[in-house]
XYZ file of C-alpha atoms in Angstrom:
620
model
C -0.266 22.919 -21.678
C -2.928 22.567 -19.175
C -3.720 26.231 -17.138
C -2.478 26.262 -13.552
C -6.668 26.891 -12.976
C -7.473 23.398 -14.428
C -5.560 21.684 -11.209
C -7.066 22.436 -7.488
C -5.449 25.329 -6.307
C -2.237 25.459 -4.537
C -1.580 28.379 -3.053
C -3.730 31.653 -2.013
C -3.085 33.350 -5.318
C -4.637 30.560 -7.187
C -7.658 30.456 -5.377
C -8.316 34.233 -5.699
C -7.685 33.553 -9.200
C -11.013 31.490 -8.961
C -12.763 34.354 -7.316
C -12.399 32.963 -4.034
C -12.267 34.246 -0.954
C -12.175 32.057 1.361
C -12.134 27.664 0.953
C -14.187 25.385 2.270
C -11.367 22.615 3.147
C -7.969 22.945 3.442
C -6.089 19.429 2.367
C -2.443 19.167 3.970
C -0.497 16.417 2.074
C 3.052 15.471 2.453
C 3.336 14.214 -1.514
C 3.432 16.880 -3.956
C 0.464 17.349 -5.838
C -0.219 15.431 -8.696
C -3.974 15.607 -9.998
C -3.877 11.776 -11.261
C -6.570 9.415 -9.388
C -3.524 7.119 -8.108
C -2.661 10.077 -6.197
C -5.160 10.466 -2.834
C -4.891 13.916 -2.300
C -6.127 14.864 -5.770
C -8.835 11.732 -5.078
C -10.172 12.949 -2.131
C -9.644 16.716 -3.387
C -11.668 15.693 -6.419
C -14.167 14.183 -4.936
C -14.890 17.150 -2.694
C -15.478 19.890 -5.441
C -17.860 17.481 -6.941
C -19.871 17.918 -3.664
C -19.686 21.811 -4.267
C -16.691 22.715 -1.667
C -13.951 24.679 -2.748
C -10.504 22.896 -1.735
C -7.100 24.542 -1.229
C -4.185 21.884 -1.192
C -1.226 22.842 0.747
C 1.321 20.022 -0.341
C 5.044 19.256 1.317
C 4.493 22.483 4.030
C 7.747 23.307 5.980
C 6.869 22.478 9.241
C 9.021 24.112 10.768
C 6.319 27.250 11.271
C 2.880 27.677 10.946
C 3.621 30.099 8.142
C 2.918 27.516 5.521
C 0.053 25.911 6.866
C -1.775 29.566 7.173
C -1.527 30.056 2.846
C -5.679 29.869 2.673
C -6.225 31.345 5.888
C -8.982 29.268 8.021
C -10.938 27.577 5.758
C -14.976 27.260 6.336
C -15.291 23.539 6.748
C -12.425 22.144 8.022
C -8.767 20.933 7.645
C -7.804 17.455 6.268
C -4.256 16.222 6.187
C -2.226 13.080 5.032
C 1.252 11.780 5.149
C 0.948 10.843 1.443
C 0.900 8.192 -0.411
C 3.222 5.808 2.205
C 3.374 6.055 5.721
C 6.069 9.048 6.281
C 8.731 6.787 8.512
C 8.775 4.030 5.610
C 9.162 7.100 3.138
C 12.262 8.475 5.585
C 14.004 5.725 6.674
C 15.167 2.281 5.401
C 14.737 -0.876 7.244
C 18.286 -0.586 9.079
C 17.524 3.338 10.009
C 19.092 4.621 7.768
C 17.903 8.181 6.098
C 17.034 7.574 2.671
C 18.239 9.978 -0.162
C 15.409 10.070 -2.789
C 11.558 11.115 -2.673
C 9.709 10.243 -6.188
C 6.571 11.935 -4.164
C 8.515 14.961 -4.479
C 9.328 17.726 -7.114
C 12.529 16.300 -9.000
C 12.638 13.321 -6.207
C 14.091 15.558 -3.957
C 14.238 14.036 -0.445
C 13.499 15.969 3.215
C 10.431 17.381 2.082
C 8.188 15.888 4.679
C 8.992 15.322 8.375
C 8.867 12.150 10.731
C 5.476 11.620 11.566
C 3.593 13.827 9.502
C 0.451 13.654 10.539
C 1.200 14.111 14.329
C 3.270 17.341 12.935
C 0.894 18.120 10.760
C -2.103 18.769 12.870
C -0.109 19.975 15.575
C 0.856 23.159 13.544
C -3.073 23.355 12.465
C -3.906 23.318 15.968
C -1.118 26.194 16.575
C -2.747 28.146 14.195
C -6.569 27.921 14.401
C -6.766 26.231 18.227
C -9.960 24.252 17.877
C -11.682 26.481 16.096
C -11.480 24.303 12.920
C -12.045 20.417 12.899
C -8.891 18.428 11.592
C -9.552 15.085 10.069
C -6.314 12.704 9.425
C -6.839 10.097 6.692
C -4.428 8.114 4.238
C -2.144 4.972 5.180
C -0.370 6.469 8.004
C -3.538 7.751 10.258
C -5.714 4.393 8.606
C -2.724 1.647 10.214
C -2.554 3.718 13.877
C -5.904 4.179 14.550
C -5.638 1.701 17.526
C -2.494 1.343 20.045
C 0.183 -0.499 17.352
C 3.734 -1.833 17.346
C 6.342 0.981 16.358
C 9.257 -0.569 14.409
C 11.451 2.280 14.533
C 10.790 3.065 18.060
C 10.505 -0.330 19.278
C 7.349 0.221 21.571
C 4.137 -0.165 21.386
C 2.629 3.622 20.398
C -0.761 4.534 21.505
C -3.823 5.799 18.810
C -2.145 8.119 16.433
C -5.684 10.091 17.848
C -4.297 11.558 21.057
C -0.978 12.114 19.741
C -2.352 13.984 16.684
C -4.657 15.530 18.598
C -7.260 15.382 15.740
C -10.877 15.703 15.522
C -11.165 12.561 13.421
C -9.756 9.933 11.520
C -10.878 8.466 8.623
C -9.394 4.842 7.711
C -9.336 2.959 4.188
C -10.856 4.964 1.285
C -12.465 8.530 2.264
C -15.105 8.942 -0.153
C -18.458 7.654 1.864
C -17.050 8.579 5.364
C -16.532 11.917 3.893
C -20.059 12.378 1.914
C -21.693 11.777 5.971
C -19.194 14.348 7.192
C -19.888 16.952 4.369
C -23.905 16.329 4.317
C -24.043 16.763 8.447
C -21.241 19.749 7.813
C -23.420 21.778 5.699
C -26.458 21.084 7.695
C -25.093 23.325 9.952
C -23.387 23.910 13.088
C -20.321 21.606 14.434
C -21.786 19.567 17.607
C -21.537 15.933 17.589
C -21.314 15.507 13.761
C -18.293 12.935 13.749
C -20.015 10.916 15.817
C -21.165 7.204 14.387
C -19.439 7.700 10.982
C -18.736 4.228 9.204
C -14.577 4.108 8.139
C -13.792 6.702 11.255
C -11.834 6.667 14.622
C -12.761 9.431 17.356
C -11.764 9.745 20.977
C -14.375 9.923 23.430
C -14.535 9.900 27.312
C -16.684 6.755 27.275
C -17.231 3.621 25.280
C -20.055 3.349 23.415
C -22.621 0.456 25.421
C -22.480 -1.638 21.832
C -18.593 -1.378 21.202
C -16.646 -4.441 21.347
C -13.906 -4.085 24.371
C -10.399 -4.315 23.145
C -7.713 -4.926 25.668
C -6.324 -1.105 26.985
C -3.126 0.442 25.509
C -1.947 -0.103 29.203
C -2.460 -3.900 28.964
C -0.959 -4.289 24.972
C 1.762 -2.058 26.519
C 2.687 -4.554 29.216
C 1.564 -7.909 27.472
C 2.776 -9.258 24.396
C -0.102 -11.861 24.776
C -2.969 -9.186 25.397
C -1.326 -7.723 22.612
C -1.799 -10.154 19.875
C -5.555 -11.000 21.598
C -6.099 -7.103 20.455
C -5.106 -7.759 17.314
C -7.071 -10.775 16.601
C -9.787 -8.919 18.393
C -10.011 -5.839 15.817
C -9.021 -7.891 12.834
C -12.076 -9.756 13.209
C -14.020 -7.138 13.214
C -13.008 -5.549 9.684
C -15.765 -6.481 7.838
C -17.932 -3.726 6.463
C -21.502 -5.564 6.741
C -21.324 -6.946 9.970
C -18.089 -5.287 11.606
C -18.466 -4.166 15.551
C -17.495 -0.772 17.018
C -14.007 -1.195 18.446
C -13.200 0.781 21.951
C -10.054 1.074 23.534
C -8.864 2.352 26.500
C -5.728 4.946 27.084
C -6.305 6.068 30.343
C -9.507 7.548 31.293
C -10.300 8.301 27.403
C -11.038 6.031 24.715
C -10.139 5.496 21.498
C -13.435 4.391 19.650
C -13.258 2.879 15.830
C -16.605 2.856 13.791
C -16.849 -0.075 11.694
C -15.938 -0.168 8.097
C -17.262 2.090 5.521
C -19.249 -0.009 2.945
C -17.811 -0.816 -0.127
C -18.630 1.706 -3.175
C -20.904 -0.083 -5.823
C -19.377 -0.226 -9.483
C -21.859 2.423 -10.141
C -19.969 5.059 -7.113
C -16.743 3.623 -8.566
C -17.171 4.614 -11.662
C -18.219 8.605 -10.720
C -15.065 8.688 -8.784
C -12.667 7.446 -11.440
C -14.577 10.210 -13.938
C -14.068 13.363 -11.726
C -11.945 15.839 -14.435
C -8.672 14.791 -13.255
C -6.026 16.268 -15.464
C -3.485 13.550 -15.041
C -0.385 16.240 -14.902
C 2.114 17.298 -11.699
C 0.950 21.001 -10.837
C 2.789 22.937 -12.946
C 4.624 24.915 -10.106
C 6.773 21.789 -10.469
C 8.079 21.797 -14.056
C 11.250 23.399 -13.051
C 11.775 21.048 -10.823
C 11.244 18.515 -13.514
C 7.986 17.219 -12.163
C 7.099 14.441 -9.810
C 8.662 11.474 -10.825
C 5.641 9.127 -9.171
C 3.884 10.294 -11.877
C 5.595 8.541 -14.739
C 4.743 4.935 -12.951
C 0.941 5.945 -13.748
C 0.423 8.400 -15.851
C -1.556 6.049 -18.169
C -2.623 3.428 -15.956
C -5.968 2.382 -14.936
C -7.570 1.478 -11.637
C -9.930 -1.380 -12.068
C -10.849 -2.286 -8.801
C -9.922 -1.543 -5.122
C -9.520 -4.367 -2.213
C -7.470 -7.167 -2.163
C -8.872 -10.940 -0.809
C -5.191 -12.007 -0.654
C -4.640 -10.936 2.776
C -1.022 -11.971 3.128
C 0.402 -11.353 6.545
C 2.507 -8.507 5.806
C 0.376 -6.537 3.705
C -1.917 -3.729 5.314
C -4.169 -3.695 2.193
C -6.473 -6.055 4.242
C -6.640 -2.984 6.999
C -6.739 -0.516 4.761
C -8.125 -1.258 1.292
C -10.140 -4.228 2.734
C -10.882 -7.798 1.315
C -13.985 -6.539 -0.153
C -13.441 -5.894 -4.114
C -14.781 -3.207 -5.369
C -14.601 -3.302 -9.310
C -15.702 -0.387 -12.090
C -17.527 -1.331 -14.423
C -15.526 -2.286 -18.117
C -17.732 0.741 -19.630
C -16.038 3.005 -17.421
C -12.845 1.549 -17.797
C -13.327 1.418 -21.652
C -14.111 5.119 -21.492
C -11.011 6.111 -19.801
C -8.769 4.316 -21.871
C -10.192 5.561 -24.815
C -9.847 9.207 -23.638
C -5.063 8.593 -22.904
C -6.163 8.473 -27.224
C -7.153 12.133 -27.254
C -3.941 12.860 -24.910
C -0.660 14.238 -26.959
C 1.534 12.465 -24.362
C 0.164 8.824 -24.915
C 2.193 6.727 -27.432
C -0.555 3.997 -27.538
C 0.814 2.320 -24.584
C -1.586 1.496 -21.635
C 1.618 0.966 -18.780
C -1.020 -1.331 -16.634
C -4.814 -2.053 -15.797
C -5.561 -3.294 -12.549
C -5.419 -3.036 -8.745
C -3.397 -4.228 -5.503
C -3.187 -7.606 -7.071
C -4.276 -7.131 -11.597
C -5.981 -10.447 -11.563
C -8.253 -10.203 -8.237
C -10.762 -8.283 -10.302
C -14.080 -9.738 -8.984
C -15.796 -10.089 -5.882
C -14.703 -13.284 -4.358
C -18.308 -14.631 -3.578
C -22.261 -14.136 -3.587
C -21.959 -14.609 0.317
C -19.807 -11.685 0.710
C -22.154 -9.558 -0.544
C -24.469 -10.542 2.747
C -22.244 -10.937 5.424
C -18.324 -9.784 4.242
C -15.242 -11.682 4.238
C -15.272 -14.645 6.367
C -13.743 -14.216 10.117
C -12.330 -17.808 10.260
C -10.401 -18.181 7.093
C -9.118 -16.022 4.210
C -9.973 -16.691 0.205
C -6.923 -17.898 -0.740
C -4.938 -19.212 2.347
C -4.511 -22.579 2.693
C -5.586 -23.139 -0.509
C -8.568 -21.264 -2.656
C -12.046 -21.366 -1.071
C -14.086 -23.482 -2.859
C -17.104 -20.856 -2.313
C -14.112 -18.315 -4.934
C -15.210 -17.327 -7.951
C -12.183 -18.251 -9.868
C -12.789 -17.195 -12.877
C -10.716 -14.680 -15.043
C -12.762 -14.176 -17.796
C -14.092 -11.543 -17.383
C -10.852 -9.672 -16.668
C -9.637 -11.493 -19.594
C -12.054 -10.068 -21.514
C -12.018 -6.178 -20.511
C -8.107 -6.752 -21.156
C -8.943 -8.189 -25.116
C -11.765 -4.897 -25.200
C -8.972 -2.357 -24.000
C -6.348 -3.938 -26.392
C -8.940 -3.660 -29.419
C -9.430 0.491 -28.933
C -8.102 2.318 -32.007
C -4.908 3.873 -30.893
C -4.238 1.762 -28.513
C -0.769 -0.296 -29.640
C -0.444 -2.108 -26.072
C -1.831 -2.948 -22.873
C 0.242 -4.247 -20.001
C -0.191 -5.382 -16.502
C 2.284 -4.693 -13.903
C 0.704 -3.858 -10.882
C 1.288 -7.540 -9.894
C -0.482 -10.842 -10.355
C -1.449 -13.796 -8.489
C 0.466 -16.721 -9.787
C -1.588 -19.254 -7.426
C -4.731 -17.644 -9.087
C -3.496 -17.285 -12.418
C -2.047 -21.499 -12.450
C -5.378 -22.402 -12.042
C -6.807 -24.691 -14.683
C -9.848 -23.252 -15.226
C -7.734 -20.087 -16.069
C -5.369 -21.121 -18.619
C -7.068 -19.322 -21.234
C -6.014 -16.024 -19.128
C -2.684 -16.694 -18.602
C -2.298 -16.980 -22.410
C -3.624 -14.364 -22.829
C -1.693 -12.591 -20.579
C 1.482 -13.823 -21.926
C 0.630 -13.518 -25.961
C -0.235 -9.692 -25.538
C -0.412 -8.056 -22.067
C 3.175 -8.572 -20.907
C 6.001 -5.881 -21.371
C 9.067 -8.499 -21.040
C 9.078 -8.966 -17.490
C 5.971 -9.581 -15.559
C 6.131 -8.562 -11.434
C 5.017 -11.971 -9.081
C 5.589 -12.165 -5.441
C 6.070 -15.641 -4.371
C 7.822 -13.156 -1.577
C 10.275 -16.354 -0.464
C 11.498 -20.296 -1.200
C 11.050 -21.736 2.294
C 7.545 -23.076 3.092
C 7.793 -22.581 6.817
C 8.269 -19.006 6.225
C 5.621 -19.003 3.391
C 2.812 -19.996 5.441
C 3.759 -17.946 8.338
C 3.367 -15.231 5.554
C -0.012 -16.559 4.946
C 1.463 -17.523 1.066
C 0.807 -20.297 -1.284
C 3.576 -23.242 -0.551
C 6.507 -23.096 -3.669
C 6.003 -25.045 -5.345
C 3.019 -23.438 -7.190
C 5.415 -20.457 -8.193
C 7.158 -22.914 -9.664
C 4.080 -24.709 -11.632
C 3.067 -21.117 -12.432
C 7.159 -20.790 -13.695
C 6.735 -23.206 -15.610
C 3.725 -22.595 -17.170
C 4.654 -18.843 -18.084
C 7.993 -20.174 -19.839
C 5.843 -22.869 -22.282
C 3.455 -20.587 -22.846
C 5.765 -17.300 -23.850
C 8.008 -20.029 -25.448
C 4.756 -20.725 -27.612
C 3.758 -17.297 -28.537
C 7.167 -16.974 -29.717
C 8.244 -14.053 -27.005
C 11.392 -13.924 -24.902
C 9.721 -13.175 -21.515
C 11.346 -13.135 -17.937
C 9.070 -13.597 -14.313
C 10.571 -10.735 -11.888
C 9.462 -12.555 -8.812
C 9.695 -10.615 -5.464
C 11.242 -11.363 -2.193
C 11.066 -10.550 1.146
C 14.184 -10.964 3.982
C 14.281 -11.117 7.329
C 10.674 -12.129 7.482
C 9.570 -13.604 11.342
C 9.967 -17.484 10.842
C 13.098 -16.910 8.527
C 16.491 -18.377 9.624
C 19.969 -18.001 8.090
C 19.287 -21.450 6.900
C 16.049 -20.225 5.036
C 17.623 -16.887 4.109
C 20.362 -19.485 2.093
C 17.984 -21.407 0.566
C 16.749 -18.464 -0.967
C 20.424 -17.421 -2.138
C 20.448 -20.403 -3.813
C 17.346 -20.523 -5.661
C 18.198 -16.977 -7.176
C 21.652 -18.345 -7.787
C 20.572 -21.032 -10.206
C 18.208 -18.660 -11.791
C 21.509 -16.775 -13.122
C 19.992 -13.748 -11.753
C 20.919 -10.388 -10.192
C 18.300 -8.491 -7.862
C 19.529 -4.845 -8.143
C 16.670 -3.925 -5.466
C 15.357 -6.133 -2.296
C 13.018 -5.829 0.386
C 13.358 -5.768 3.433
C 10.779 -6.800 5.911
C 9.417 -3.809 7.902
C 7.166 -4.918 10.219
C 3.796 -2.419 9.453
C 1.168 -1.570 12.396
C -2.002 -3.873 11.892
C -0.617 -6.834 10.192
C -0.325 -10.235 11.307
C 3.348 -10.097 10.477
C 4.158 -7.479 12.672
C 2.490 -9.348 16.115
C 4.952 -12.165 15.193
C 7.674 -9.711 15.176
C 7.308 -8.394 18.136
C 5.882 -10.629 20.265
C 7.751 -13.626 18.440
C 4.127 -15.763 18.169
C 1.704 -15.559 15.653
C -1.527 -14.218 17.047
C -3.906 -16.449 15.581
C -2.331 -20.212 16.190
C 0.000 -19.074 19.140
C 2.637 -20.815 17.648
C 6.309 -19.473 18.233
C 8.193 -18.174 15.761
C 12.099 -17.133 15.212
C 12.370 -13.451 14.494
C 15.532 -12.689 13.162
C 15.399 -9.034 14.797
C 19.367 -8.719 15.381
C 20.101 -6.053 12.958
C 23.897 -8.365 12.417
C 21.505 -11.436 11.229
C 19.206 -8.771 9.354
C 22.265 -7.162 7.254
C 22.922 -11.115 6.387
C 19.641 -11.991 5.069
C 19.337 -9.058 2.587
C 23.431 -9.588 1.950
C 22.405 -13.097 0.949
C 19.860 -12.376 -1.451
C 22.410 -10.443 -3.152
C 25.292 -12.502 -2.547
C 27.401 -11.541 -5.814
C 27.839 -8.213 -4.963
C 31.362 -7.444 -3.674
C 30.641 -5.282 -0.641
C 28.506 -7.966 0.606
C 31.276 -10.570 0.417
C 32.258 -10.474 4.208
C 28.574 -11.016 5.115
C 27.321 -13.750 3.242
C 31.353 -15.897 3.905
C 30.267 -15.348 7.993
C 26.191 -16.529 7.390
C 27.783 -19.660 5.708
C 30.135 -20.143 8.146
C 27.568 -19.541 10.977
C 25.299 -22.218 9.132
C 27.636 -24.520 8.291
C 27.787 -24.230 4.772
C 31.270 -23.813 3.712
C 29.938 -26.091 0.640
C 28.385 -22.727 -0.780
C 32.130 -21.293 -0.967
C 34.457 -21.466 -3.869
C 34.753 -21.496 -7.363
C 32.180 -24.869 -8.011
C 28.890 -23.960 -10.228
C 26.598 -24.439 -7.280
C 28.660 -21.892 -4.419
C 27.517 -18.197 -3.736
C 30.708 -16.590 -2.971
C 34.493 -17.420 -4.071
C 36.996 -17.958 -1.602
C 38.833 -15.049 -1.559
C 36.793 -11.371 -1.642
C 36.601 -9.744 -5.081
C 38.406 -6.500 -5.242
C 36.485 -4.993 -8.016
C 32.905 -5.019 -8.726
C 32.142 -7.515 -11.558
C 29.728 -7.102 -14.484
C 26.703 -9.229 -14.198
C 22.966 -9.771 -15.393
C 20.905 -7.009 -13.991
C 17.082 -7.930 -13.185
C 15.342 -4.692 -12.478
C 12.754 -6.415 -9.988
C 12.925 -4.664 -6.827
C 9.649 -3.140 -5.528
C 10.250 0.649 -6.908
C 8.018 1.344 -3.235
C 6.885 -0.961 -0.277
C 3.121 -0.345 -2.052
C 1.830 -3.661 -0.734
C 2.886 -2.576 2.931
C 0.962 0.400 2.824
């Protein structure tokens, strides 16, 4: 058993135990704490005492009182906080409002840990308790996606910069680690004064916009205008680019919310020193009555290869937050890490997955991105692959046939997700047989995310019909390698552009797979995505075209009803969507209808698929 003193500390106690007294940053998280690098408190935390600071955590506080937030007393430096891993609404509340009942970021998944809006209520109690004599810096998914005024889903407005209603000193978007090297170096120098100021990756508010800063329509105007709020949008998402990105400024009022362009990537080299900080890979063991964290067993030996995804599907915030930039480790580094879950008594030779946001986007997409970042104009995949990509997979191909060749090492899986309309690529067949002889674990995850094209490219996804090649390619090639293997494809509902008519054709596609999706999700529109501007202003920014947003929460209930239209209890629901949409033909007892005519009174037995996104990770 690991000593408590081998995590970060997480209470007082703990740090006297170090000989403290007194820490240099207090970090305010509303996950437990888990000191694994897929965690982002223990990341950042990490990262910090290799710069010499001594960090306090103070994880799941009750806010209710300051009492919690006062554990380390006021700490030298200053006070970072997080809502966790997910933004804290999508962690509270599903899609239809509804409170959810289970936390797997908290001790023995206990739910009600962490309020609404943690990081507004988080720095709000800070600044009870020290006033401003002690800098607060918000980072993680839910400060990174509301650094600028953004659509609300769950209060239906538009919400100004999560800045003035935090009231914090600074926000740091995407990935901490060089925003927060600048802030510690200038820190340490000495003195407070303008030190946040110019910081690459950071949002501050300031009573005038900087002369260079590129003029985003005001939170008054987005308020008032759908258009000027989609020309915002495509304003700022133009601007993420990390070599050539302009300062942002936005008006609320007579003060200004000003956004810093995007931290450069980390080399392999940076990657590399962050993925080898002495992370113990255990919950804290003030959780083991609780019966740990149950996050934890997801990734407990799983690797992070790379960060950034070049997909850039409309719904996704990785593009905001993670960036299209990939930033790989190098396979030494990777190599060493497996090789040390050997020396672990809790590995049983099983590597659960290697990879990132997407496995097989492992390399940088281009030479040219290097120079100038991601292009503005178009994205690497969307209409159709770039034909400046590298789309090669052997190298990925071949860290996966290094990792698989370790001694104690039995098997190596990917399930963090791959993409089929990279994978179906000719020149990578010798990866996808790969990948099916040895690196799948009977089901592999792919998100063709829906069946209608019209809703597809809205979603800024490959048409269909190259799931379906990709389908069919799988199935020959686990047929030949002698393996009963299943895809576990994802779906989306109630995406903008999605009718009952589309929502149907999906029913019927999983129907004559013979298939039962225990788990669906729902579309929640997420602040700085390209999805969410067609939700709420019902065009997509970019073309201006108009598009159907099935926002009625009646309709919304029938989409995800339809997608699992042999359960009993959603009988009523998916009879009145085929009614609605004339398809009666989809009712009875024939092999090709949904529902029988009369409701089932029991719930039958039937082929469970356990393919439901276990989180909304690409949404955050």
């Amino acid at each position: 058993m690991t000593s408590d003193h081998a995590c970060l500390p997480l209470c007082r106690a703990e740090a006297v135990a170090r000989g403290w007294d007194e820490v240099d940053v207090v970090l305010v998280s509303g996950d437990a704490y888990v000191d694994h690098p897929s965690f982002g408190t223990a990341l950042i935390g990490r990262f910090l005492e290799s710069k010499g600071l001594r960090v306090g955590i103070i994880a799941q506080p009750d806010w209710r009182s300051p009492a919690d937030f006062a554990e380390y007393g006021k700490p030298r430096l200053f006070c970072g906080i997080t809502a966790g891993a997910m933004d804290s609404m999508v962690s509270n509340y599903t899609t239809a409002g509804k409170r959810r009942k289970y936390d797997s970021y908290a001790p023995g998944g206990k739910f009600g840990l962490r309020p609404d809006r943690a990081v507004i209520v988080y720095a709000n109690r800070l600044r009870e308790l020290f006033g401003s004599s002690v800098p607060i810096i918000a980072g993680g998914i839910e400060a990174s996606l509301r650094r600028l005024a953004h659509y609300d889903f769950w209060d239906h407005k538009v919400r100004r910069s999560i800045l003035f209603d935090a009231r914090i000193d600074l926000l740091v978007y995407g990935f901490g680690e060089r925003a927060l090297s600048e802030i510690v170096r200038r820190a340490l120098a000495g003195g407070y004064g303008n030190y946040f100021d110019n910081i690459p990756g950071t949002a501050t508010v300031a009573a005038e916009s900087p002369p260079e800063a590129l003029i985003l329509p005001s939170y008054e105007a987005v308020s008032e205008s759908q258009d000027a709020f989609n020309e915002a949008f495509r304003m700022a998402d133009g601007e993420n680019n990390p070599i050539c990105g302009k300062v942002l400024a936005q008006a609320h009022g007579n003060r200004w919310a000003v956004v810093q362009s995007p931290a450069k990537p980390l080399s392999s080299a940076e990657m590399d020193q962050v993925y080898s900080l002495p992370f113990t890979r255990q919950a804290h063991p003030a959780y083991e009555e609780a019966g740990g964290v149950p996050a934890l067993s997801e990734v407990l030996f799983s690797i992070t290869a790379h960060r950034g995804c070049l997909g850039n599907c409309s719904f996704c915030t990785l593009a905001a937050h993670q960036g299209r930039v990939i930033q790989p480790r190098t396979d030494e580094s990777i190599i060493r890490e497996a090789t040390s879950f050997t020396k672990d008594p809790r590995f049983k030779g099983i590597i659960h997955d290697v990879g990132g946001p997407s496995a097989n986007f492992h390399e940088p997409a281009c030479a040219e991105q290097e120079s100038r970042g991601p292009c503005k104009n178009r994205t690497c995949m969307f209409p159709e692959p770039c034909r400046h990509l590298n789309r090669s997979q052997a190298g990925f191909t071949a860290l996966l046939r290094r990792l698989r060749d370790i001694p104690g090492v039995r098997h190596v899986f990917v399930r963090s997700g791959i993409r089929h309309d990279m994978a179906v690529l000719e020149e990578n067949r010798e990866f996808l047989k790969q990948l099916t002889e040895h690196h799948v674990s009977g089901q592999l995850k792919v998100a063709p995310e829906h069946v209608d094209n019209r809703v597809l490219r809205l979603m800024g996804k490959p048409p269909f019909e190259v799931y379906l090649d990709f389908a069919d390619e799988f199935s020959q090639l686990s047929q030949a390698a002698g393996k009963k293997q299943y895809l576990v494809p994802y779906f989306i509902s109630g995406h903008p552009g999605a009718d009952l008519n589309a929502a149907i054709k999906m029913a019927e596609f999983i129907k004559g797979q013979g298939r039962f999706f225990e788990q669906v999700q729902d579309f929640i529109p997420l602040p700085m995505t390209r999805s969410a501007c067609q939700w709420y202003t019902g065009k997509d920014p970019f073309t201006g075209e108009e598009v159907y947003v099935p926002s009625d929460p009646k309709e919304k209930a029938m989409h995800r009803a339809l997608m699992q239209f042999q359960a009993p209890e959603n009988w009523k629901l998916v009879k009145e969507a085929l009614e609605i949409s004339g398809r009666k033909d989809l009712i009875g007892a024939g092999p090709h209808c949904l529902i029988s005519e009369k409701q089932p009174g029991v719930r039958h037995k039937r082929k469970v698929v356990s393919g439901g996104r276990k989180s909304p990770a690409r949404h955050e």
